[in-house]
Tab-separated table of C-alpha atoms in Angstrom:
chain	number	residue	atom	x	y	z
A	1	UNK	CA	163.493	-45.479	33.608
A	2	UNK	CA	160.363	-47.172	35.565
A	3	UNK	CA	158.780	-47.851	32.117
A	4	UNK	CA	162.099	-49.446	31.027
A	5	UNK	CA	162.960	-51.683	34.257
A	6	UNK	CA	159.199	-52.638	33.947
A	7	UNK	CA	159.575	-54.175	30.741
A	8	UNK	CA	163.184	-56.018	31.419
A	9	UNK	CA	161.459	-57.379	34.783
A	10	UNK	CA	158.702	-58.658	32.486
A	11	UNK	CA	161.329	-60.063	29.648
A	12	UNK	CA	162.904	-61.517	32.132
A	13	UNK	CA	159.644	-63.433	33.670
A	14	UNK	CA	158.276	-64.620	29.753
A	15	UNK	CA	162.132	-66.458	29.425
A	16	UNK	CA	162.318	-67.855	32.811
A	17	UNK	CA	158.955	-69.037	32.474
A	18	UNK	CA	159.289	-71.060	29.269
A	19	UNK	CA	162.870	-71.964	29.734
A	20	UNK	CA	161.136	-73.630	32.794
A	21	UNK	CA	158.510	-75.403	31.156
A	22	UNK	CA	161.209	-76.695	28.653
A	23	UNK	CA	163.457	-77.862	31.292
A	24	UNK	CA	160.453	-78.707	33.350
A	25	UNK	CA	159.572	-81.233	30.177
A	26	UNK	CA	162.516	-82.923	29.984
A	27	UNK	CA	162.549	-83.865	34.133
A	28	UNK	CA	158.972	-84.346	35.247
A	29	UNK	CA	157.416	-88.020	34.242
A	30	UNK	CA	153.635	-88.672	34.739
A	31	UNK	CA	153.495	-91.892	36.486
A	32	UNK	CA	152.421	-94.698	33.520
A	33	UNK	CA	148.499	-95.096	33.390
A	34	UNK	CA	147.704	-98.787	32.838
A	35	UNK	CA	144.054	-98.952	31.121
A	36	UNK	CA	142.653	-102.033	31.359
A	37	UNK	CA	140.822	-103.561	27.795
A	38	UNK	CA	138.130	-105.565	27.743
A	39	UNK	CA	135.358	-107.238	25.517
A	40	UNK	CA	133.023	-109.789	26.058
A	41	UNK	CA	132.394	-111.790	22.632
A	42	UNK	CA	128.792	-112.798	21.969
A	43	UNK	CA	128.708	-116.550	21.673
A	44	UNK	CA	126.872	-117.953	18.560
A	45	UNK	CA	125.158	-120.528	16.670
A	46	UNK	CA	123.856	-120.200	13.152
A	47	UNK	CA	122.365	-122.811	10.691
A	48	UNK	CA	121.829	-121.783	6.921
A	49	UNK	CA	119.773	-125.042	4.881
A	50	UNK	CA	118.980	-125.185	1.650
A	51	UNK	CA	116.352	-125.712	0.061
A	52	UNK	CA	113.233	-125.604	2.343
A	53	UNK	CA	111.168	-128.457	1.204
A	54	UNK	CA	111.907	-131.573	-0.033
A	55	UNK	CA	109.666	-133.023	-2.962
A	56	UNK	CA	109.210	-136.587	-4.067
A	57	UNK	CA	107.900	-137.935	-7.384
A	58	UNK	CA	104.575	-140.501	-7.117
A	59	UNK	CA	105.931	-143.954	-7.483
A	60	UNK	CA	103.827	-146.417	-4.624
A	61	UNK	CA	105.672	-149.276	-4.001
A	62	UNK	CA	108.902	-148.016	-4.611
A	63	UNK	CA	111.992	-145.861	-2.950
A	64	UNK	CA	112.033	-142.590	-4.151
A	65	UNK	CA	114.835	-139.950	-3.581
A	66	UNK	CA	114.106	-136.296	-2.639
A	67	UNK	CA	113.666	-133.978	-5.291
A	68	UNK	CA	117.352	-132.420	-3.968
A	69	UNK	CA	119.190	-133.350	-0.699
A	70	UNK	CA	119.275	-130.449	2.424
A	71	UNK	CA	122.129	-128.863	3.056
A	72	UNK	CA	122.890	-126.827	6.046
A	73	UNK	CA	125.989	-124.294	6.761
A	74	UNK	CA	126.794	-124.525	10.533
A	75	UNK	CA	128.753	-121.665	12.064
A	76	UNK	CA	129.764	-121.532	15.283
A	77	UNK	CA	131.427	-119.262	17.296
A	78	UNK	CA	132.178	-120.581	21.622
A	79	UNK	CA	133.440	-120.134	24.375
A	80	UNK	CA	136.425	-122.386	25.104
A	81	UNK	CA	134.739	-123.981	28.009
A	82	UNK	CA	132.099	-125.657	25.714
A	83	UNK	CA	132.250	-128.948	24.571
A	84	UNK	CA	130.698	-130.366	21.461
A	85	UNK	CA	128.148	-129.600	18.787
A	86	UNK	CA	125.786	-132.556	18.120
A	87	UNK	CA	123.367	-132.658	15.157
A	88	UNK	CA	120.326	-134.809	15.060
A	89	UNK	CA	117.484	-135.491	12.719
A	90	UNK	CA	114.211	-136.929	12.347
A	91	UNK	CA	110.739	-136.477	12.735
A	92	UNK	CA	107.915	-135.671	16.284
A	93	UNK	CA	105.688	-138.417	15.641
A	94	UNK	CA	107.271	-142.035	14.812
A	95	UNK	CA	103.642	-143.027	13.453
A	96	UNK	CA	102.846	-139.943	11.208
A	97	UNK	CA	105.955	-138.427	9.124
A	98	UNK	CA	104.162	-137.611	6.402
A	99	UNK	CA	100.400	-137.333	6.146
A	100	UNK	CA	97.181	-137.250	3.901
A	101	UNK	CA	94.399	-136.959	5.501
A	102	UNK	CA	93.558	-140.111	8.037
A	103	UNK	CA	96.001	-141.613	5.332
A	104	UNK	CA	100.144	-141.480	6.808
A	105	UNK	CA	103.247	-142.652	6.128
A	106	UNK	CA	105.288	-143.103	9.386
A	107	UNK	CA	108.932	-142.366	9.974
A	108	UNK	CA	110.530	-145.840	9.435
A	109	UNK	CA	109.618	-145.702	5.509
A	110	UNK	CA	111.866	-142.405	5.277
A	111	UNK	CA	115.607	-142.605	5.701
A	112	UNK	CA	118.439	-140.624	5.733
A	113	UNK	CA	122.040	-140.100	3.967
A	114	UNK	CA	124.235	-138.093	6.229
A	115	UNK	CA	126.969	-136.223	4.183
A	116	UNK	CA	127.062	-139.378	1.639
A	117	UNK	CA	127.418	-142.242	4.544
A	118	UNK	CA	125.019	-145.323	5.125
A	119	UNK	CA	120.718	-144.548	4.627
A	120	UNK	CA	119.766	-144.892	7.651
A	121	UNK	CA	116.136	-145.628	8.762
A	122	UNK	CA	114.044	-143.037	10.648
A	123	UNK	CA	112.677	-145.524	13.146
A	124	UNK	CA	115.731	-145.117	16.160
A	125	UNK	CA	114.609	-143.404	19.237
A	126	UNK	CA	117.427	-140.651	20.139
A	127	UNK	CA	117.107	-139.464	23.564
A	128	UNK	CA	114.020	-139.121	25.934
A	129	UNK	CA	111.056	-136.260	25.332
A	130	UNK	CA	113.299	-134.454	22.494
A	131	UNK	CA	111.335	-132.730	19.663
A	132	UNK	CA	112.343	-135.814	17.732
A	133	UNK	CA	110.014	-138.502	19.055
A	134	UNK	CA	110.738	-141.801	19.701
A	135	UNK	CA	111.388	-144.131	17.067
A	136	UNK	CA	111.230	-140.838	14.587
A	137	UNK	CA	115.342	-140.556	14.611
A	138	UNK	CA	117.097	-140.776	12.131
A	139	UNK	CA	120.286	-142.587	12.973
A	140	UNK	CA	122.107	-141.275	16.052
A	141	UNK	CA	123.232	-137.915	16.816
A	142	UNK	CA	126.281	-136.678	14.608
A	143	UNK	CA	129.148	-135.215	17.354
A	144	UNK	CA	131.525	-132.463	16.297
A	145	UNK	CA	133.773	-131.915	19.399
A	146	UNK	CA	135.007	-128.603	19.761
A	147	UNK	CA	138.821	-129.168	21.096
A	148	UNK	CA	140.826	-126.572	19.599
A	149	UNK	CA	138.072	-125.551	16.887
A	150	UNK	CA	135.784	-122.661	18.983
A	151	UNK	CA	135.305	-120.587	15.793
A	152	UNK	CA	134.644	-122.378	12.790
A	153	UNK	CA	132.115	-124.076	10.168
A	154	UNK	CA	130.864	-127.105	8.702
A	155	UNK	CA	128.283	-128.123	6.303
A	156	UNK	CA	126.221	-131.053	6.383
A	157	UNK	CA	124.246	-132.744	3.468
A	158	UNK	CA	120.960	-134.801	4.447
A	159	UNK	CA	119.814	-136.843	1.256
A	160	UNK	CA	115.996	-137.742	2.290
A	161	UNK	CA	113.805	-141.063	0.078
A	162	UNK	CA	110.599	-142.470	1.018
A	163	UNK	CA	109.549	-145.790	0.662
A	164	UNK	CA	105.919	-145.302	-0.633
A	165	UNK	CA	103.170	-147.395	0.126
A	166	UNK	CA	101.149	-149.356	-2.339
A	167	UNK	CA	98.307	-147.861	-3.142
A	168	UNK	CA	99.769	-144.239	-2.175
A	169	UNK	CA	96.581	-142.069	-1.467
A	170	UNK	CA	96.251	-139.592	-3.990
A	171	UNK	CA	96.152	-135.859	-2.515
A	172	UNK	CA	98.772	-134.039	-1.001
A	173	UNK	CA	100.899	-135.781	1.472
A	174	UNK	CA	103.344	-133.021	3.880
A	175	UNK	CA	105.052	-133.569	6.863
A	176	UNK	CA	108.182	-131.948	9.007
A	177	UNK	CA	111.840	-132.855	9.018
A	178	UNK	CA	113.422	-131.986	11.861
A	179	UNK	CA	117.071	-130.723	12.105
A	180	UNK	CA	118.406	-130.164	15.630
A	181	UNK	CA	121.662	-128.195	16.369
A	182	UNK	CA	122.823	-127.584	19.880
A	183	UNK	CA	126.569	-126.839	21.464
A	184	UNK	CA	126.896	-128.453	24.947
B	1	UNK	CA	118.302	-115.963	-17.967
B	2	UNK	CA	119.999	-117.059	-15.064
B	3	UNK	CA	118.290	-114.057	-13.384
B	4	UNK	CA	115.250	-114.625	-15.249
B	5	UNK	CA	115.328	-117.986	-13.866
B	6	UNK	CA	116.350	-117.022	-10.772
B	7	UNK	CA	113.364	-114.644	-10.737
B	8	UNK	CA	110.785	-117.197	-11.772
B	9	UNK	CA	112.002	-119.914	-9.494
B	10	UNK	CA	113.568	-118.288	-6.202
B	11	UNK	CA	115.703	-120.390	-4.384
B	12	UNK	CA	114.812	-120.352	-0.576
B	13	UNK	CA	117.655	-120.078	1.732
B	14	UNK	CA	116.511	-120.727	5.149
B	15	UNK	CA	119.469	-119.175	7.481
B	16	UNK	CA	119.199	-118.415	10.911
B	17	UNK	CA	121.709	-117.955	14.046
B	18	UNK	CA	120.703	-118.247	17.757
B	19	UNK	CA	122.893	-115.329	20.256
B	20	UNK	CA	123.770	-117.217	23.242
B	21	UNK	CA	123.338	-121.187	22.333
B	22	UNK	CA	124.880	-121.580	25.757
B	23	UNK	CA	124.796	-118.748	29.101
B	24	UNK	CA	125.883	-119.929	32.690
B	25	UNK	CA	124.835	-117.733	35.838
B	26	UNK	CA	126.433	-117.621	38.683
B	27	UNK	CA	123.803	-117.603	41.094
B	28	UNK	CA	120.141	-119.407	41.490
B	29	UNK	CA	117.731	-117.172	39.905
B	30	UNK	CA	117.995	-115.191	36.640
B	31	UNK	CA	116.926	-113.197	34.269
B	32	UNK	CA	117.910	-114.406	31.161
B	33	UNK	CA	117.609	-112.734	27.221
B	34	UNK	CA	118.028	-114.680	23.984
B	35	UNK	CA	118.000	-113.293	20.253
B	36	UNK	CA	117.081	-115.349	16.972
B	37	UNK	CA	118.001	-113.638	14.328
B	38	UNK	CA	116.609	-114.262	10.501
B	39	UNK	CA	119.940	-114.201	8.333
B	40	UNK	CA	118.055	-114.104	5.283
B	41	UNK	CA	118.146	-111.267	3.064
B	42	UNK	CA	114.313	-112.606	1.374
B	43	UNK	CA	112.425	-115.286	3.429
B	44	UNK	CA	110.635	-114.527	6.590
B	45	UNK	CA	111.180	-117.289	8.847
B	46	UNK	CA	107.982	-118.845	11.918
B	47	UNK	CA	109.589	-119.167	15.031
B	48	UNK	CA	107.059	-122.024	15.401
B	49	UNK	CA	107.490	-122.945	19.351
B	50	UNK	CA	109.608	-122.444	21.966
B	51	UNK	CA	110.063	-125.853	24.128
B	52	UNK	CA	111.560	-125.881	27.359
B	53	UNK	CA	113.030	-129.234	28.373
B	54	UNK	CA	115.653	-129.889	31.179
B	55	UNK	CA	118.396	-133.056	30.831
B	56	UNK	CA	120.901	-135.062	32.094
B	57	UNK	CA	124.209	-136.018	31.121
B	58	UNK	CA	125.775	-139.010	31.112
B	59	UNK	CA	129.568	-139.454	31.681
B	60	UNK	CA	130.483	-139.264	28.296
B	61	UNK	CA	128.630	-135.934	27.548
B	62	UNK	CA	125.756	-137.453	26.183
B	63	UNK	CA	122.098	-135.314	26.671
B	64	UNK	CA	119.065	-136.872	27.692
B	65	UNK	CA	116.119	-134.409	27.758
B	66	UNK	CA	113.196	-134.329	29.810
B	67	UNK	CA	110.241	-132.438	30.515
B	68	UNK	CA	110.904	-129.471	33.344
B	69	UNK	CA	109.623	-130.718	36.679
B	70	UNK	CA	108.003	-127.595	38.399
B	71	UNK	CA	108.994	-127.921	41.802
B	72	UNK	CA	112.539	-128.219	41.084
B	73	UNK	CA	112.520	-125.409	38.237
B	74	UNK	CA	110.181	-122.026	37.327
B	75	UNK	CA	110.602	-120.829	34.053
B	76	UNK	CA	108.712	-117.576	32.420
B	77	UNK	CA	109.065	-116.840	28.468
B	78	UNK	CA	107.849	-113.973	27.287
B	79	UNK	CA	106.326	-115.428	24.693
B	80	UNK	CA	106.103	-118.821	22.569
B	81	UNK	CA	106.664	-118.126	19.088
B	82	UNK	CA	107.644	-114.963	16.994
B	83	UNK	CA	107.354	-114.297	12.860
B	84	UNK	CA	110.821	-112.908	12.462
B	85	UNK	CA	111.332	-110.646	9.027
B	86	UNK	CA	114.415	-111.152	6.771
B	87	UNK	CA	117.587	-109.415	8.331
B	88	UNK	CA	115.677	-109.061	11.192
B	89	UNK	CA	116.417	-110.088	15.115
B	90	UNK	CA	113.993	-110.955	17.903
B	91	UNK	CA	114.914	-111.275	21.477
B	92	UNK	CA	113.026	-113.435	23.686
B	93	UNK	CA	113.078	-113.627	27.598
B	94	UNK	CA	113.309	-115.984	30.069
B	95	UNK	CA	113.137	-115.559	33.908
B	96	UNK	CA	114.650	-118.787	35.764
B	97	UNK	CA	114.757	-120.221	38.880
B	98	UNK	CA	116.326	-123.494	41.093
B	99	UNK	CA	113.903	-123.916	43.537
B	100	UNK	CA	115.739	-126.370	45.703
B	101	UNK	CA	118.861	-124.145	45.930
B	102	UNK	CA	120.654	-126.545	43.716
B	103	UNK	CA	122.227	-125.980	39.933
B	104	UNK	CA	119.818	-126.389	37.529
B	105	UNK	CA	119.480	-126.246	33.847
B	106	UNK	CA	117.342	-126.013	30.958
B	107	UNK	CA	117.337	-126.136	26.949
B	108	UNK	CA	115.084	-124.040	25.278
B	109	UNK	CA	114.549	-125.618	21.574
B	110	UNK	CA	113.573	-122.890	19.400
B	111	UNK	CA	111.764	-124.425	16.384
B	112	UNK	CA	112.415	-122.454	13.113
B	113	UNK	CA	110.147	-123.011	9.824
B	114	UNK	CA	110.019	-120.897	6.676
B	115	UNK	CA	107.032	-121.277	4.559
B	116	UNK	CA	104.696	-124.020	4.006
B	117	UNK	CA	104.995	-127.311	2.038
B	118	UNK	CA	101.603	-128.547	1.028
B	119	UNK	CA	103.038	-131.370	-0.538
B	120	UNK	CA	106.784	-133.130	0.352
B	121	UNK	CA	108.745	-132.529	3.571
B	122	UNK	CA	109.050	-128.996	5.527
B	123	UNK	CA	112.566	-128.559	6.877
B	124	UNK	CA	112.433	-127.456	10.327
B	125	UNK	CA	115.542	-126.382	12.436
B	126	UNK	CA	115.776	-126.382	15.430
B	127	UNK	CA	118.137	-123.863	17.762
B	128	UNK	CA	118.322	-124.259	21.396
B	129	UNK	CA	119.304	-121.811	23.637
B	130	UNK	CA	120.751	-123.856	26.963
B	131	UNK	CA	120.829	-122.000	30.485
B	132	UNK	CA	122.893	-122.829	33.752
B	133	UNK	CA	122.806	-122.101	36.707
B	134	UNK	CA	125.589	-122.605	39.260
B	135	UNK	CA	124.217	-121.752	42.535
B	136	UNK	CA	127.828	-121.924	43.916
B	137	UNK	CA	130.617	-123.623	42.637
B	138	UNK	CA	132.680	-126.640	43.038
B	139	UNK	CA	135.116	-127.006	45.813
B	140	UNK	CA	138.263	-127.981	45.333
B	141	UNK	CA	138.080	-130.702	47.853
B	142	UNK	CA	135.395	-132.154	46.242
B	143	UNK	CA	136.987	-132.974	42.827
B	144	UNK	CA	139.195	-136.254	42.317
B	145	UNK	CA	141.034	-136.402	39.065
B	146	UNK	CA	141.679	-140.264	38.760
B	147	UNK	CA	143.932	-141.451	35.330
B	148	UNK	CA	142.236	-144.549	33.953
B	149	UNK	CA	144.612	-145.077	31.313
B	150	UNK	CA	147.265	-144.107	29.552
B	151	UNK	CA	144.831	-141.992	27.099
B	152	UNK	CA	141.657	-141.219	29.483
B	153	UNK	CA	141.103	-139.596	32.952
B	154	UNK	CA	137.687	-139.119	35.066
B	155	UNK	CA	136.637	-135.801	36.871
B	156	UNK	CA	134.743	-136.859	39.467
B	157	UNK	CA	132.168	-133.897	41.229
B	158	UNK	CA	131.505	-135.362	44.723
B	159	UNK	CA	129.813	-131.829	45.776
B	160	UNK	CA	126.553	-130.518	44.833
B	161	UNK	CA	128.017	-127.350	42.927
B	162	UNK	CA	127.984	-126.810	38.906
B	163	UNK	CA	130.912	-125.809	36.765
B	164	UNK	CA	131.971	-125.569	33.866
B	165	UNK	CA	136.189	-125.412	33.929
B	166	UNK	CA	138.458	-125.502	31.242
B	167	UNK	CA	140.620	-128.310	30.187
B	168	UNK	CA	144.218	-128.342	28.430
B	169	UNK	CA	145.268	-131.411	27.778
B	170	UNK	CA	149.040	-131.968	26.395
B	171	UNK	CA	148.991	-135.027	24.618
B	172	UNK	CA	151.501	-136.307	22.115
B	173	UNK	CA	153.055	-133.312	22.264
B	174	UNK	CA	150.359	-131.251	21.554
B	175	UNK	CA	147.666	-128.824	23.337
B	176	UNK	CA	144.363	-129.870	23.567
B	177	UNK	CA	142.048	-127.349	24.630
B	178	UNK	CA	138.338	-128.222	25.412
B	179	UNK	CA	135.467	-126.685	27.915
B	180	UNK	CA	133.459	-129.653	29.578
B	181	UNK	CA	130.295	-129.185	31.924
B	182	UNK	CA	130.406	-130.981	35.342
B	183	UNK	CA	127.258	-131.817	36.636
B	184	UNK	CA	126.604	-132.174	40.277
B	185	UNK	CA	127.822	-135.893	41.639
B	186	UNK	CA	128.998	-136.502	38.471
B	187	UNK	CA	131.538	-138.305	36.907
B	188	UNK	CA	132.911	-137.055	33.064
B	189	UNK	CA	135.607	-139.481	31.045
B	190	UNK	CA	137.776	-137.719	29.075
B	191	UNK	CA	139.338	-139.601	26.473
B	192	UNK	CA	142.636	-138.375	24.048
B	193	UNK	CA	143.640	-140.152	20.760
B	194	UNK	CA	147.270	-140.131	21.958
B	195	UNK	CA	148.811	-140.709	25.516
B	196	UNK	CA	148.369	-137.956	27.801
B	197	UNK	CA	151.377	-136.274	29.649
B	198	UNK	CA	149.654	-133.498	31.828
B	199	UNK	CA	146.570	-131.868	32.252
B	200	UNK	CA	145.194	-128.042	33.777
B	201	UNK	CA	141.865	-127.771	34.978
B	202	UNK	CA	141.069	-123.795	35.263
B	203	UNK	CA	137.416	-123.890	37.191
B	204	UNK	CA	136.000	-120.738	38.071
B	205	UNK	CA	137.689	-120.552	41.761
B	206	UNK	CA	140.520	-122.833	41.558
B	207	UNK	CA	142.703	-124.606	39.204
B	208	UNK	CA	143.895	-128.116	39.172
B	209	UNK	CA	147.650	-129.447	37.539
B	210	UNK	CA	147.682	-133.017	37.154
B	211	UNK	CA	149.799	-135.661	35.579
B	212	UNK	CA	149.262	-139.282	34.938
């Protein structure tokens, strides 16, 4: 009879217990949990040219084009707060773009097509104490402002010819194009 | 053939992408990290030099650079050039300072070749990396908005703090949405192709609503 009441006792308990929980579930709200999200995107800058030298055929006395013009994939990605991305080009030393020995070829006898527009002398001085020295720029900076356009690309073609001297030294004559990309 | 080609001649693609161009820090002393990271798959790429410059701007935005005077500024990298393998990254560091309690900046131009060129031109690209340094803010009650037009307003910074707030312009019906840096004692022009009917300036403590 103990054995029996026991087990009824215990019944009982199991229902009550669940038939709790399930009207316990259908009462009982945990208050709402608000998790905050956050990421901080890395800003970026990238610049992708093509090709990495620039040949020219011998011909003194005469304006020769570059073997094939540069041209350089700029992707950005900015904070809204920035401003601008400026490009400039040209060379560190006005007197020496290219040079052969004691033998050079300065800056003002290269120019510069920007993206198809005017050829533009090498010989302008850009800003103070840049890379780009004085009278080695190219033209003046190229602005892209940024309003409304934080994440995006452009590509810019630089077609490059040299006015050679007469006689043009034979040997090898190298120098360094600069190509400056910086967001303000 | 076209691979054969392809093999014979290869095509350099010089690609490379500099993680932050821009950081601003709140305070007057920082350490400061900076990554240049070769995108291409084939050429190693020379960081050649790392030059540290500081500028002004004029009120139209415009940079002029200048070497870093050393009792105004102290800046550490940890090094001055890098060889940086294809698909790899390098990170540089920098450790800044304003030593006249006063904003300062500086632009560090990273110089990028790949290869040699024995005979024509060597493209070199340059990347910089530009730090800021607030040391403090603007005040609100030193900032004038004044409209000069119907399609151009000046922010004028009578204070001696550094920020660098948001605009949004509504112009022509439209939202323009532009950051712009204000410089210490500094007036910037803005300028909008079409007439301006209000602007918000969000800087980092207060913001400003303005309409012509």
């Amino acid at each position: 009879m103990i054995k029996r009441s026991l087990k009824f006792f215990a019944t009982l308990c199991l229902i009550l217990l669940f038939a709790g929980g399930t009207f316990a579930q259908g009462q009982l709200f945990a208050p709402t949990q608000t998790i905050a999200l956050s990421i901080l995107g890395t800003e970026t800058l990238s610049a992708t040219c093509t090709p990495v030298t620039v040949t020219f055929a011998s011909a003194a006395g005469t304006t020769v084009p570059g073997n094939a013009p540069v041209s350089c994939a700029v992707a950005w990605n900015l904070s809204p707060t920035r401003t601008s991305i400026t490009s400039a080009v040209g060379f560190a030393t006005a007197a020496s773009a290219l040079t052969n020995g004691a033998n050079l070829i300065p800056s003002s006898a290269v120019s510069v097509s920007l993206n198809s527009g005017a050829v533009v002398p090498c010989s302008s001085t850009l800003t103070v104490a840049t890379a780009i020295g004085a009278g080695g720029a190219c033209g003046t900076g190229n602005v892209t402002a940024l309003t409304n356009n934080f994440n995006s690309t452009k590509t810019d073609s630089f077609a490059i010819s040299i006015a050679e001297p007469t006689p043009l030294a034979a040997g090898q004559w190298s120098g360094n194009l600069l190509i400056i990309y910086f967001a303000t | 053939m076209r691979l054969i080609a392809l093999l014979l001649f290869p095509v350099a693609v010089f690609s490379q992408e500099i993680r932050p161009p821009v950081i601003t820090y709140p305070g007057n002393h920082a350490s400061d990290s900076f990554e240049l990271r070769n995108m291409s798959d084939t050429t190693p790429m020379q960081v050649v030099a790392l030059t540290p410059k500081t500028f002004t701007v004029d009120s139209n935005g415009n940079p002029t650079f200048a070497d870093i005077d050393p009792t105004k500024i102290s800046l550490r990298l940890s090094e001055q050039g890098a060889r940086i393998a294809p698909s790899q990254t390098h990170q540089f560091w920098a450790d800044i300072k304003c030593l006249q309690n006063q904003p300062c900046w500086v632009c560090i131009f990273a110089s990028i070749a790949a290869g040699r060129a024995p005979n024509g031109v060597l493209v070199t690209v340059m990347l910089p990396h530009t730090i800021e340094m607030m040391a403090g803010s603007v005040k609100k009650k030193e900032v004038q908005i004044k409209f000069t037009g119907s399609r151009s307003f000046e922010i004028e910074n009578q204070g001696s703090g550094f920020d660098r707030p948001q605009l949004e312009i509504t112009a022509g019906g439209k939202k323009l949405l532009s950051g712009v840096a204000i410089f210490p004692g500094q007036t910037r022009v803005i300028t909008t192709d079409a007439p301006i009917e209000k602007i918000r300036i969000a800087f980092t403590k207060f913001t400003l609503h303005e309409k012509p």
